[in-house]
């Protein structure tokens, strides 16, 4: 089986590496700690490379659908953020509009009160003008009170009458003076009221202008919020469509995976049978050689057994490093082991080692053997299986996947290091590479134990 890692996980790993790099560059760290961080950074970089390779183990349709879904979700998240921002700005504008409206209403009320005060002041001034006009008319008809007082002094013969008449004249003059003073005071108040009305008219104008400007901003924000809501609605539909497409691609991939599992079981059954047959042949050959040795030595027996037939059928835990030659000139990008598939979520065995190599580079037989199968499978792409017979106690076979083409056919005998095909990117693959599998008694084992 095969596995992969989502793009989001890779981004998080890259972020971790960036954080570690910043920490290394910006802090004085003891030498041992720095080395440890470098080791961790190197390990993270290897993990990223491996998991970047893992993502290829899905169909192109599933990868496209997964990317489209991720893009739709990312765009939807951004649009929702923009909508939330616009709604917040609109709410703030609405609150400001309410405040401005309250200020405008208060300013209008103040202006109304000031205008009423101004009208009252004008009436008072008019009343004072009327009173002074009467004084003026009376003075014109009767004469100036001051001159009247002087005439009284000149004509008066009785001091008591003179005093009374002078008091009357003085009271008249006092009333006239008071009326004038009141008129001046009322006119001053009227002038202040006019200034206040003018100032309040300006304040109302300012409030109206600010309210109008904020209304324009609020209207624009309402339009932007409506556009953002429409965008979110559209992106929700796109996300649902992308999700449906991704689910459809996932189901199609799962069908292919079940077929691949069935194909793997078929290959495993074939290789187990061949391994059992190879073991039986090896045992017969061992007995034949033992019998011949016994016969040539006059019937004596060593009582031992050949190491070539030891090991039974386990094979999975054996280490036979160095027996197989490298199948391609390339570097390991993804190792053997269990992984969690990023799209399908199940845990599966990455049953071989991926070697990064350019398309068209030659593939070499890891050891001498016979080609037992060559075919195309939708996930594995072009596939070639070589049976190497009974080696080091197990039935050994190697499998080469994703090649652009092979140069050998079924039943053909190949030699170690012989060119058997060329690196490609067929099947579920995102780039040129070799997926190399080693089968021991029909079961996948870690190829690094044999290389």
CSV table of N, CA and C in Angstrom, one decimal, residues 325-427:
chain,number,residue,atom,x,y,z
A,325,UNK,N,22.1,-5.2,-5.7
A,325,UNK,CA,22.7,-4.0,-6.2
A,325,UNK,C,21.7,-2.9,-6.2
A,326,UNK,N,22.1,-1.6,-6.2
A,326,UNK,CA,21.2,-0.5,-6.3
A,326,UNK,C,20.4,-0.5,-7.6
A,327,UNK,N,19.1,-0.4,-7.6
A,327,UNK,CA,18.3,-0.5,-8.8
A,327,UNK,C,18.4,0.7,-9.7
A,328,UNK,N,18.9,1.9,-9.2
A,328,UNK,CA,18.9,3.1,-9.9
A,328,UNK,C,19.9,4.1,-9.3
A,329,UNK,N,20.5,4.9,-10.1
A,329,UNK,CA,21.4,6.0,-9.5
A,329,UNK,C,20.5,7.1,-9.0
A,330,UNK,N,20.2,7.1,-7.8
A,330,UNK,CA,19.3,8.1,-7.2
A,330,UNK,C,19.4,8.1,-5.7
A,331,UNK,N,18.7,9.0,-5.1
A,331,UNK,CA,18.7,9.0,-3.6
A,331,UNK,C,17.3,8.7,-3.1
A,332,UNK,N,17.3,8.2,-1.8
A,332,UNK,CA,16.0,7.8,-1.2
A,332,UNK,C,15.2,9.0,-0.8
A,333,UNK,N,14.0,9.1,-1.3
A,333,UNK,CA,13.1,10.2,-1.0
A,333,UNK,C,12.0,9.8,0.0
A,334,UNK,N,11.7,8.5,0.1
A,334,UNK,CA,10.7,8.0,1.0
A,334,UNK,C,11.0,6.6,1.4
A,335,UNK,N,11.0,6.3,2.7
A,335,UNK,CA,11.4,5.0,3.1
A,335,UNK,C,10.2,4.0,3.3
A,336,UNK,N,10.6,2.8,3.7
A,336,UNK,CA,9.7,1.7,4.0
A,336,UNK,C,9.0,2.0,5.3
A,337,UNK,N,7.7,1.7,5.4
A,337,UNK,CA,7.0,1.8,6.7
A,337,UNK,C,5.6,2.2,6.6
A,338,UNK,N,4.9,2.3,7.8
A,338,UNK,CA,3.5,2.6,7.8
A,338,UNK,C,3.3,4.1,7.8
A,339,UNK,N,2.3,4.6,7.1
A,339,UNK,CA,1.9,6.0,7.0
A,339,UNK,C,0.4,6.1,7.1
A,340,UNK,N,0.0,7.4,7.4
A,340,UNK,CA,-1.4,7.7,7.4
A,340,UNK,C,-1.7,8.5,6.1
A,341,UNK,N,-2.6,8.0,5.3
A,341,UNK,CA,-2.9,8.7,4.0
A,341,UNK,C,-3.6,10.0,4.2
A,342,UNK,N,-3.1,11.1,3.6
A,342,UNK,CA,-3.7,12.4,3.8
A,342,UNK,C,-5.1,12.6,3.4
A,343,UNK,N,-5.5,11.9,2.3
A,343,UNK,CA,-6.8,12.1,1.7
A,343,UNK,C,-7.8,11.1,2.3
A,344,UNK,N,-7.4,9.9,2.4
A,344,UNK,CA,-8.3,8.8,2.8
A,344,UNK,C,-8.3,8.5,4.3
A,345,UNK,N,-7.2,8.9,5.0
A,345,UNK,CA,-7.2,8.8,6.4
A,345,UNK,C,-6.8,7.5,7.0
A,346,UNK,N,-6.7,6.4,6.2
A,346,UNK,CA,-6.3,5.1,6.8
A,346,UNK,C,-4.8,5.0,6.9
A,347,UNK,N,-4.4,4.1,7.7
A,347,UNK,CA,-3.0,3.8,8.0
A,347,UNK,C,-2.6,2.6,7.1
A,348,UNK,N,-1.5,2.8,6.3
A,348,UNK,CA,-1.2,1.7,5.4
A,348,UNK,C,0.3,1.6,5.3
A,349,UNK,N,0.8,0.5,4.7
A,349,UNK,CA,2.2,0.2,4.6
A,349,UNK,C,2.7,0.8,3.3
A,350,UNK,N,3.7,1.6,3.4
A,350,UNK,CA,4.5,2.0,2.2
A,350,UNK,C,5.5,0.9,2.0
A,351,UNK,N,5.2,0.0,1.0
A,351,UNK,CA,5.8,-1.3,1.0
A,351,UNK,C,7.2,-1.3,0.2
A,352,UNK,N,7.7,-0.2,0.1
A,352,UNK,CA,9.0,-0.2,-0.6
A,352,UNK,C,9.8,1.1,-0.3
A,353,UNK,N,10.8,1.4,-1.1
A,353,UNK,CA,11.6,2.6,-1.0
A,353,UNK,C,11.5,3.4,-2.3
A,354,UNK,N,11.3,4.7,-2.2
A,354,UNK,CA,11.2,5.6,-3.3
A,354,UNK,C,12.6,6.2,-3.6
A,355,UNK,N,13.1,6.1,-4.8
A,355,UNK,CA,14.3,6.7,-5.2
A,355,UNK,C,14.0,7.8,-6.2
A,356,UNK,N,14.5,9.0,-5.8
A,356,UNK,CA,14.3,10.1,-6.7
A,356,UNK,C,15.3,10.0,-7.9
A,357,UNK,N,14.9,10.1,-9.1
A,357,UNK,CA,15.7,10.0,-10.3
A,357,UNK,C,15.0,10.7,-11.5
A,358,UNK,N,15.8,11.2,-12.4
A,358,UNK,CA,15.1,11.8,-13.5
A,358,UNK,C,14.5,10.8,-14.5
A,359,UNK,N,13.4,11.3,-15.1
A,359,UNK,CA,12.8,10.4,-16.1
A,359,UNK,C,13.8,10.1,-17.2
A,360,UNK,N,13.8,8.8,-17.6
A,360,UNK,CA,14.7,8.3,-18.6
A,360,UNK,C,15.9,7.7,-18.1
A,361,UNK,N,16.2,7.9,-16.8
A,361,UNK,CA,17.4,7.2,-16.2
A,361,UNK,C,17.2,5.7,-16.2
A,362,UNK,N,18.3,5.0,-16.5
A,362,UNK,CA,18.2,3.5,-16.6
A,362,UNK,C,17.9,2.9,-15.2
A,363,UNK,N,17.1,1.8,-15.3
A,363,UNK,CA,16.8,0.9,-14.1
A,363,UNK,C,17.7,-0.3,-14.3
A,364,UNK,N,18.2,-0.8,-13.2
A,364,UNK,CA,19.1,-2.0,-13.2
A,364,UNK,C,18.5,-3.2,-12.4
A,365,UNK,N,18.7,-4.4,-12.9
A,365,UNK,CA,18.3,-5.5,-12.1
A,365,UNK,C,19.1,-5.6,-10.8
A,366,UNK,N,18.5,-5.8,-9.7
A,366,UNK,CA,19.2,-5.8,-8.4
A,366,UNK,C,20.0,-7.1,-8.3
A,367,UNK,N,19.6,-8.1,-8.9
A,367,UNK,CA,20.3,-9.4,-8.9
A,367,UNK,C,19.9,-10.2,-10.1
A,368,UNK,N,20.5,-11.3,-10.4
A,368,UNK,CA,20.1,-12.1,-11.5
A,368,UNK,C,18.8,-12.8,-11.2
A,369,UNK,N,18.0,-13.0,-12.2
A,369,UNK,CA,16.7,-13.7,-12.0
A,369,UNK,C,15.9,-13.8,-13.3
A,370,UNK,N,14.6,-14.1,-13.1
A,370,UNK,CA,13.7,-14.3,-14.2
A,370,UNK,C,12.5,-13.4,-14.1
A,371,UNK,N,12.2,-12.7,-15.2
A,371,UNK,CA,11.0,-11.8,-15.2
A,371,UNK,C,9.8,-12.6,-15.1
A,372,UNK,N,9.0,-12.5,-14.1
A,372,UNK,CA,7.8,-13.3,-13.9
A,372,UNK,C,6.5,-12.5,-14.3
A,373,UNK,N,6.6,-11.2,-14.3
A,373,UNK,CA,5.4,-10.4,-14.6
A,373,UNK,C,5.8,-9.0,-15.1
A,374,UNK,N,5.0,-8.5,-16.0
A,374,UNK,CA,5.2,-7.1,-16.5
A,374,UNK,C,3.8,-6.7,-17.0
A,375,UNK,N,3.3,-5.6,-16.4
A,375,UNK,CA,2.0,-5.1,-16.7
A,375,UNK,C,1.8,-3.7,-16.2
A,376,UNK,N,0.6,-3.1,-16.6
A,376,UNK,CA,0.3,-1.8,-16.1
A,376,UNK,C,-0.8,-1.8,-15.1
A,377,UNK,N,-0.7,-1.1,-14.0
A,377,UNK,CA,-1.7,-1.0,-13.0
A,377,UNK,C,-2.0,0.4,-12.7
A,378,UNK,N,-3.2,0.9,-12.6
A,378,UNK,CA,-3.5,2.3,-12.5
A,378,UNK,C,-2.8,3.0,-11.4
A,379,UNK,N,-2.6,2.4,-10.3
A,379,UNK,CA,-1.8,3.0,-9.2
A,379,UNK,C,-0.3,2.9,-9.3
A,380,UNK,N,0.1,1.7,-9.6
A,380,UNK,CA,1.6,1.4,-9.7
A,380,UNK,C,2.1,1.9,-11.1
A,381,UNK,N,1.3,2.1,-12.1
A,381,UNK,CA,1.8,2.4,-13.4
A,381,UNK,C,2.4,1.2,-14.0
A,382,UNK,N,3.5,1.4,-14.8
A,382,UNK,CA,4.2,0.2,-15.4
A,382,UNK,C,5.0,-0.5,-14.3
A,383,UNK,N,4.8,-1.8,-14.3
A,383,UNK,CA,5.3,-2.7,-13.2
A,383,UNK,C,6.1,-3.9,-13.7
A,384,UNK,N,7.2,-4.2,-13.1
A,384,UNK,CA,8.0,-5.3,-13.5
A,384,UNK,C,8.4,-6.1,-12.3
A,385,UNK,N,8.3,-7.5,-12.3
A,385,UNK,CA,8.6,-8.3,-11.2
A,385,UNK,C,9.6,-9.3,-11.6
A,386,UNK,N,10.7,-9.4,-10.8
A,386,UNK,CA,11.8,-10.3,-11.1
A,386,UNK,C,11.9,-11.3,-10.0
A,387,UNK,N,11.9,-12.6,-10.3
A,387,UNK,CA,12.1,-13.6,-9.3
A,387,UNK,C,13.6,-14.0,-9.2
A,388,UNK,N,14.2,-13.8,-8.1
A,388,UNK,CA,15.7,-14.1,-7.9
A,388,UNK,C,15.9,-15.5,-7.3
A,389,UNK,N,14.9,-16.3,-7.2
A,389,UNK,CA,15.0,-17.6,-6.7
A,389,UNK,C,15.2,-17.7,-5.2
A,390,UNK,N,15.8,-18.8,-4.7
A,390,UNK,CA,16.0,-19.0,-3.3
A,390,UNK,C,17.4,-18.5,-2.9
A,391,UNK,N,17.4,-17.4,-2.1
A,391,UNK,CA,18.6,-16.7,-1.8
A,391,UNK,C,18.6,-16.5,-0.3
A,392,UNK,N,19.7,-16.9,0.3
A,392,UNK,CA,20.0,-16.7,1.8
A,392,UNK,C,18.8,-17.1,2.6
A,393,UNK,N,18.2,-18.3,2.2
A,393,UNK,CA,17.2,-18.9,3.0
A,393,UNK,C,15.8,-18.4,2.7
A,394,UNK,N,15.6,-17.6,1.7
A,394,UNK,CA,14.2,-17.1,1.4
A,394,UNK,C,14.0,-17.1,-0.1
A,395,UNK,N,12.7,-17.1,-0.5
A,395,UNK,CA,12.4,-16.9,-1.9
A,395,UNK,C,12.4,-15.4,-2.1
A,396,UNK,N,13.3,-14.9,-3.0
A,396,UNK,CA,13.5,-13.4,-3.1
A,396,UNK,C,13.0,-12.9,-4.4
A,397,UNK,N,12.3,-11.8,-4.4
A,397,UNK,CA,11.8,-11.2,-5.7
A,397,UNK,C,11.9,-9.7,-5.5
A,398,UNK,N,12.0,-9.0,-6.6
A,398,UNK,CA,12.1,-7.5,-6.6
A,398,UNK,C,11.0,-7.0,-7.5
A,399,UNK,N,10.4,-5.8,-7.2
A,399,UNK,CA,9.4,-5.2,-8.0
A,399,UNK,C,9.8,-3.7,-8.3
A,400,UNK,N,9.6,-3.3,-9.6
A,400,UNK,CA,10.0,-2.0,-10.1
A,400,UNK,C,8.7,-1.3,-10.6
A,401,UNK,N,8.4,-0.1,-10.1
A,401,UNK,CA,7.1,0.5,-10.4
A,401,UNK,C,7.4,1.9,-11.0
A,402,UNK,N,6.4,2.4,-11.8
A,402,UNK,CA,6.3,3.7,-12.4
A,402,UNK,C,7.2,4.0,-13.5
A,403,UNK,N,7.8,2.9,-14.1
A,403,UNK,CA,8.8,3.2,-15.2
A,403,UNK,C,8.1,3.7,-16.4
A,404,UNK,N,8.8,4.4,-17.2
A,404,UNK,CA,8.3,4.9,-18.5
A,404,UNK,C,8.1,3.7,-19.4
A,405,UNK,N,9.1,2.8,-19.4
A,405,UNK,CA,9.0,1.6,-20.1
A,405,UNK,C,10.0,0.6,-19.6
A,406,UNK,N,9.8,-0.7,-20.0
A,406,UNK,CA,10.8,-1.8,-19.6
A,406,UNK,C,11.4,-2.4,-20.9
A,407,UNK,N,12.6,-2.9,-20.8
A,407,UNK,CA,13.3,-3.4,-22.0
A,407,UNK,C,13.4,-4.9,-22.0
A,408,UNK,N,12.8,-5.5,-21.0
A,408,UNK,CA,12.8,-7.0,-20.8
A,408,UNK,C,11.3,-7.5,-20.7
A,409,UNK,N,11.1,-8.8,-21.1
A,409,UNK,CA,9.8,-9.3,-21.1
A,409,UNK,C,9.7,-10.5,-20.2
A,410,UNK,N,8.4,-11.0,-20.0
A,410,UNK,CA,8.1,-12.1,-19.1
A,410,UNK,C,8.8,-13.3,-19.6
A,411,UNK,N,9.4,-14.1,-18.7
A,411,UNK,CA,10.2,-15.3,-19.0
A,411,UNK,C,11.6,-15.1,-19.3
A,412,UNK,N,12.0,-13.8,-19.5
A,412,UNK,CA,13.4,-13.5,-19.8
A,412,UNK,C,14.3,-13.6,-18.6
A,413,UNK,N,15.5,-14.1,-18.8
A,413,UNK,CA,16.5,-14.2,-17.8
A,413,UNK,C,17.3,-13.0,-17.8
A,414,UNK,N,17.5,-12.3,-16.7
A,414,UNK,CA,18.3,-11.1,-16.6
A,414,UNK,C,19.5,-11.3,-15.7
A,415,UNK,N,20.5,-10.5,-15.9
A,415,UNK,CA,21.7,-10.6,-15.0
A,415,UNK,C,21.8,-9.3,-14.1
A,416,UNK,N,22.5,-9.5,-13.0
A,416,UNK,CA,22.7,-8.4,-12.1
A,416,UNK,C,23.3,-7.2,-12.8
A,417,UNK,N,22.7,-6.0,-12.6
A,417,UNK,CA,23.2,-4.8,-13.2
A,417,UNK,C,22.7,-4.6,-14.6
A,418,UNK,N,22.0,-5.5,-15.2
A,418,UNK,CA,21.5,-5.3,-16.5
A,418,UNK,C,20.4,-4.2,-16.6
A,419,UNK,N,20.4,-3.4,-17.6
A,419,UNK,CA,19.4,-2.4,-17.8
A,419,UNK,C,18.1,-3.1,-18.1
A,420,UNK,N,17.1,-2.8,-17.3
A,420,UNK,CA,15.8,-3.5,-17.5
A,420,UNK,C,14.7,-2.5,-17.9
A,421,UNK,N,14.9,-1.2,-17.8
A,421,UNK,CA,13.9,-0.2,-18.1
A,421,UNK,C,14.4,1.2,-17.8
A,422,UNK,N,13.5,2.1,-17.8
A,422,UNK,CA,13.8,3.5,-17.6
A,422,UNK,C,12.8,4.2,-16.7
A,423,UNK,N,13.4,5.0,-15.8
A,423,UNK,CA,12.6,5.7,-14.8
A,423,UNK,C,11.5,6.6,-15.4
A,424,UNK,N,10.3,6.5,-14.8
A,424,UNK,CA,9.2,7.3,-15.4
A,424,UNK,C,8.3,7.8,-14.2
A,425,UNK,N,7.1,8.2,-14.6
A,425,UNK,CA,6.2,8.8,-13.6
A,425,UNK,C,4.8,8.3,-13.9
A,426,UNK,N,4.6,7.0,-14.3
A,426,UNK,CA,3.3,6.5,-14.7
A,426,UNK,C,2.5,6.1,-13.4
A,427,UNK,N,1.2,6.0,-13.6
A,427,UNK,CA,0.4,5.6,-12.4
A,427,UNK,C,0.2,6.8,-11.5
